[in-house]
mmCIF file of C-alpha atoms in Angstrom:
data_model
loop_
_atom_site.group_PDB
_atom_site.id
_atom_site.type_symbol
_atom_site.label_atom_id
_atom_site.label_comp_id
_atom_site.label_asym_id
_atom_site.label_seq_id
_atom_site.Cartn_x
_atom_site.Cartn_y
_atom_site.Cartn_z
ATOM 1 C CA ASP L 246 28.683 85.856 -22.802
ATOM 2 C CA GLY L 247 25.939 84.418 -24.977
ATOM 3 C CA ALA L 248 23.145 85.595 -22.687
ATOM 4 C CA ILE L 249 24.534 89.138 -22.552
ATOM 5 C CA THR L 250 24.977 89.220 -26.328
ATOM 6 C CA THR L 251 21.409 88.032 -26.829
ATOM 7 C CA ALA L 252 20.103 90.679 -24.429
ATOM 8 C CA LEU L 253 22.048 93.426 -26.225
ATOM 9 C CA ILE L 254 20.774 92.313 -29.631
ATOM 10 C CA LEU L 255 17.182 92.252 -28.343
ATOM 11 C CA GLU L 256 17.648 95.711 -26.833
ATOM 12 C CA MET L 257 18.984 96.994 -30.172
ATOM 13 C CA LEU L 258 16.088 95.430 -32.070
ATOM 14 C CA CYS L 259 13.551 97.032 -29.693
ATOM 15 C CA TYR L 260 15.256 100.412 -30.025
ATOM 16 C CA TYR L 261 15.175 100.383 -33.828
ATOM 17 C CA LYS L 262 11.592 99.116 -33.893
ATOM 18 C CA GLN L 263 10.671 102.194 -31.826
ATOM 19 C CA ASN L 264 12.899 104.483 -33.953
ATOM 20 C CA PRO L 265 12.879 102.933 -37.461
ATOM 21 C CA SER L 266 13.912 106.132 -39.258
ATOM 22 C CA GLU L 267 17.298 106.028 -37.499
ATOM 23 C CA ILE L 268 18.273 102.973 -39.538
ATOM 24 C CA ASN L 269 17.885 105.074 -42.684
ATOM 25 C CA LEU L 270 20.124 107.759 -41.218
ATOM 26 C CA LEU L 271 22.815 105.196 -40.467
ATOM 27 C CA LEU L 272 22.473 103.497 -43.847
ATOM 28 C CA SER L 273 22.193 106.831 -45.710
ATOM 29 C CA THR L 274 18.882 105.883 -47.329
ATOM 30 C CA ASN L 275 15.731 107.930 -47.717
ATOM 31 C CA ASP L 276 12.971 105.358 -47.396
ATOM 32 C CA ASP L 277 9.963 107.380 -46.274
ATOM 33 C CA ASN L 278 7.919 104.192 -45.902
ATOM 34 C CA VAL L 279 10.088 102.750 -43.164
ATOM 35 C CA SER L 280 8.083 101.476 -40.232
ATOM 36 C CA ASP L 281 8.619 99.161 -37.310
ATOM 37 C CA SER L 282 7.367 96.289 -39.504
ATOM 38 C CA ASN L 283 10.340 96.879 -41.871
ATOM 39 C CA VAL L 284 12.866 96.576 -39.052
ATOM 40 C CA SER L 285 14.703 93.262 -38.997
ATOM 41 C CA LEU L 286 18.020 92.052 -37.662
ATOM 42 C CA SER L 287 19.391 91.659 -41.182
ATOM 43 C CA ARG L 288 18.553 95.305 -41.905
ATOM 44 C CA ILE L 289 20.122 96.446 -38.623
ATOM 45 C CA PHE L 290 23.267 94.383 -39.261
ATOM 46 C CA LYS L 291 23.800 96.273 -42.542
ATOM 47 C CA ILE L 292 24.863 99.169 -40.314
ATOM 48 C CA PHE L 293 27.950 97.233 -39.234
ATOM 49 C CA ASN L 294 30.981 96.196 -41.245
ATOM 50 C CA ASN L 295 31.727 92.510 -41.644
ATOM 51 C CA THR L 296 34.079 91.187 -39.017
ATOM 52 C CA TYR L 297 35.916 87.901 -39.414
ATOM 53 C CA GLN L 298 37.041 85.920 -36.396
ATOM 54 C CA TYR L 299 39.351 82.982 -35.795
ATOM 55 C CA LYS L 300 39.876 80.756 -32.783
ATOM 56 C CA SER L 301 42.250 77.821 -32.494
ATOM 57 C CA SER L 302 44.943 76.342 -30.308
ATOM 58 C CA LEU L 303 48.351 74.750 -30.684
ATOM 59 C CA LYS L 304 49.429 71.951 -28.369
ATOM 60 C CA LEU L 305 53.033 72.526 -27.372
ATOM 61 C CA SER L 306 55.176 69.589 -26.316
ATOM 62 C CA ASN L 307 56.591 71.522 -23.362
ATOM 63 C CA ASN L 308 54.860 74.074 -21.118
ATOM 64 C CA ASP L 309 58.198 75.877 -20.672
ATOM 65 C CA ASP L 310 58.060 76.836 -24.369
ATOM 66 C CA ILE L 311 54.996 79.056 -23.939
ATOM 67 C CA PRO L 312 56.885 82.198 -22.772
ATOM 68 C CA LYS L 313 59.398 81.643 -25.587
ATOM 69 C CA VAL L 314 56.612 81.374 -28.168
ATOM 70 C CA LEU L 315 55.035 84.569 -26.844
ATOM 71 C CA ASP L 316 58.390 86.382 -27.120
ATOM 72 C CA LEU L 317 58.899 85.058 -30.648
ATOM 73 C CA CYS L 318 55.480 86.287 -31.747
ATOM 74 C CA LYS L 319 55.855 89.619 -29.966
ATOM 75 C CA ASN L 320 59.133 90.333 -31.751
ATOM 76 C CA HIS L 321 58.013 89.190 -35.184
ATOM 77 C CA GLY L 322 57.318 91.617 -37.999
ATOM 78 C CA SER L 323 56.133 95.183 -38.085
ATOM 79 C CA VAL L 324 53.014 95.873 -36.018
ATOM 80 C CA LYS L 325 50.984 98.863 -34.855
ATOM 81 C CA LYS L 326 50.966 97.999 -31.141
ATOM 82 C CA ILE L 327 51.246 95.118 -28.691
ATOM 83 C CA GLU L 328 49.205 94.593 -25.529
ATOM 84 C CA ASN L 329 50.579 92.331 -22.776
ATOM 85 C CA ILE L 330 47.459 91.396 -20.837
ATOM 86 C CA ASP L 331 46.873 87.683 -20.214
ATOM 87 C CA GLY L 332 49.099 86.759 -23.146
ATOM 88 C CA ILE L 333 49.929 89.047 -26.050
ATOM 89 C CA LYS L 334 47.623 90.824 -28.458
ATOM 90 C CA ILE L 335 49.287 92.072 -31.618
ATOM 91 C CA TRP L 336 47.508 94.839 -33.554
ATOM 92 C CA PHE L 337 48.230 95.201 -37.278
ATOM 93 C CA ASP L 338 45.908 98.186 -37.769
ATOM 94 C CA ASP L 339 42.890 99.690 -35.991
ATOM 95 C CA GLU L 340 40.646 96.722 -36.811
ATOM 96 C CA SER L 341 42.950 93.700 -37.109
ATOM 97 C CA TRP L 342 44.678 91.748 -34.367
ATOM 98 C CA ILE L 343 45.889 88.331 -33.306
ATOM 99 C CA MET L 344 46.146 87.186 -29.691
ATOM 100 C CA PHE L 345 48.174 84.392 -28.151
ATOM 101 C CA ARG L 346 47.096 83.276 -24.705
ATOM 102 C CA PRO L 347 48.414 80.311 -22.719
ATOM 103 C CA SER L 348 45.924 77.832 -21.335
ATOM 104 C CA GLY L 349 45.916 77.677 -17.577
ATOM 105 C CA THR L 350 45.458 73.898 -17.475
ATOM 106 C CA GLU L 351 47.126 72.360 -20.556
ATOM 107 C CA HIS L 352 50.194 72.727 -22.797
ATOM 108 C CA LEU L 353 48.045 74.772 -25.151
ATOM 109 C CA LEU L 354 48.532 78.135 -26.721
ATOM 110 C CA ARG L 355 45.144 79.627 -27.585
ATOM 111 C CA ILE L 356 45.016 81.733 -30.719
ATOM 112 C CA TYR L 357 42.318 84.312 -31.352
ATOM 113 C CA ALA L 358 42.186 86.764 -34.235
ATOM 114 C CA GLU L 359 39.803 89.305 -35.674
ATOM 115 C CA SER L 360 39.747 91.606 -38.678
ATOM 116 C CA ASP L 361 37.387 93.319 -41.073
ATOM 117 C CA ASP L 362 39.723 92.145 -43.876
ATOM 118 C CA LYS L 363 39.446 88.374 -44.432
ATOM 119 C CA SER L 364 42.581 88.070 -46.573
ATOM 120 C CA LEU L 365 44.679 89.948 -43.990
ATOM 121 C CA LEU L 366 43.277 87.752 -41.220
ATOM 122 C CA ASP L 367 44.033 84.533 -43.112
ATOM 123 C CA SER L 368 47.564 85.610 -44.058
ATOM 124 C CA LYS L 369 48.492 86.701 -40.508
ATOM 125 C CA ILE L 370 47.138 83.479 -38.982
ATOM 126 C CA LYS L 371 49.130 81.417 -41.469
ATOM 127 C CA GLU L 372 52.261 83.538 -40.966
ATOM 128 C CA TYR L 373 52.267 83.240 -37.161
ATOM 129 C CA GLU L 374 51.266 79.575 -37.043
ATOM 130 C CA GLU L 375 54.064 78.685 -39.478
ATOM 131 C CA LEU L 376 56.517 80.744 -37.417
ATOM 132 C CA ILE L 377 55.574 78.846 -34.251
ATOM 133 C CA LYS L 378 55.532 75.409 -35.907
ATOM 134 C CA LYS L 379 58.997 75.820 -37.451
ATOM 135 C CA SER L 380 60.501 77.092 -34.178
ATOM 136 C CA PHE L 381 58.932 74.840 -31.530
ATOM 137 C CA PRO L 382 57.954 71.163 -31.322
ATOM 138 C CA LEU L 383 54.215 70.516 -31.169
ATOM 139 C CA GLU L 384 52.362 67.457 -29.984
#
């Protein structure tokens, strides 16, 4: 994953160094003096919104509890949509989600989340972790 990400970032940097005026179009600026020497990753990243990510895991005392935890989370609250691929991914809006995925080797429930709204991300992580901790014994 890291090597592919690095290659994509380098490809993007090369593209914008060859086409520096396109950054201005995306950023809605009119800098006539833009040149390939002005192109930097920090300038390119201004094109994108901030995205906040979270990764953690909970160690359950019993592997048999994992399907029950997934059902509990799936049926909790009001959500936009739920995907059932390799665990459950719960979408709160178009940009915010939390995913629960069982480990294949341990009594762990992996938790991943992403949002462009940090306060929403933090509140949903806290809400679901508290729900799990009050309902199931953890190690």
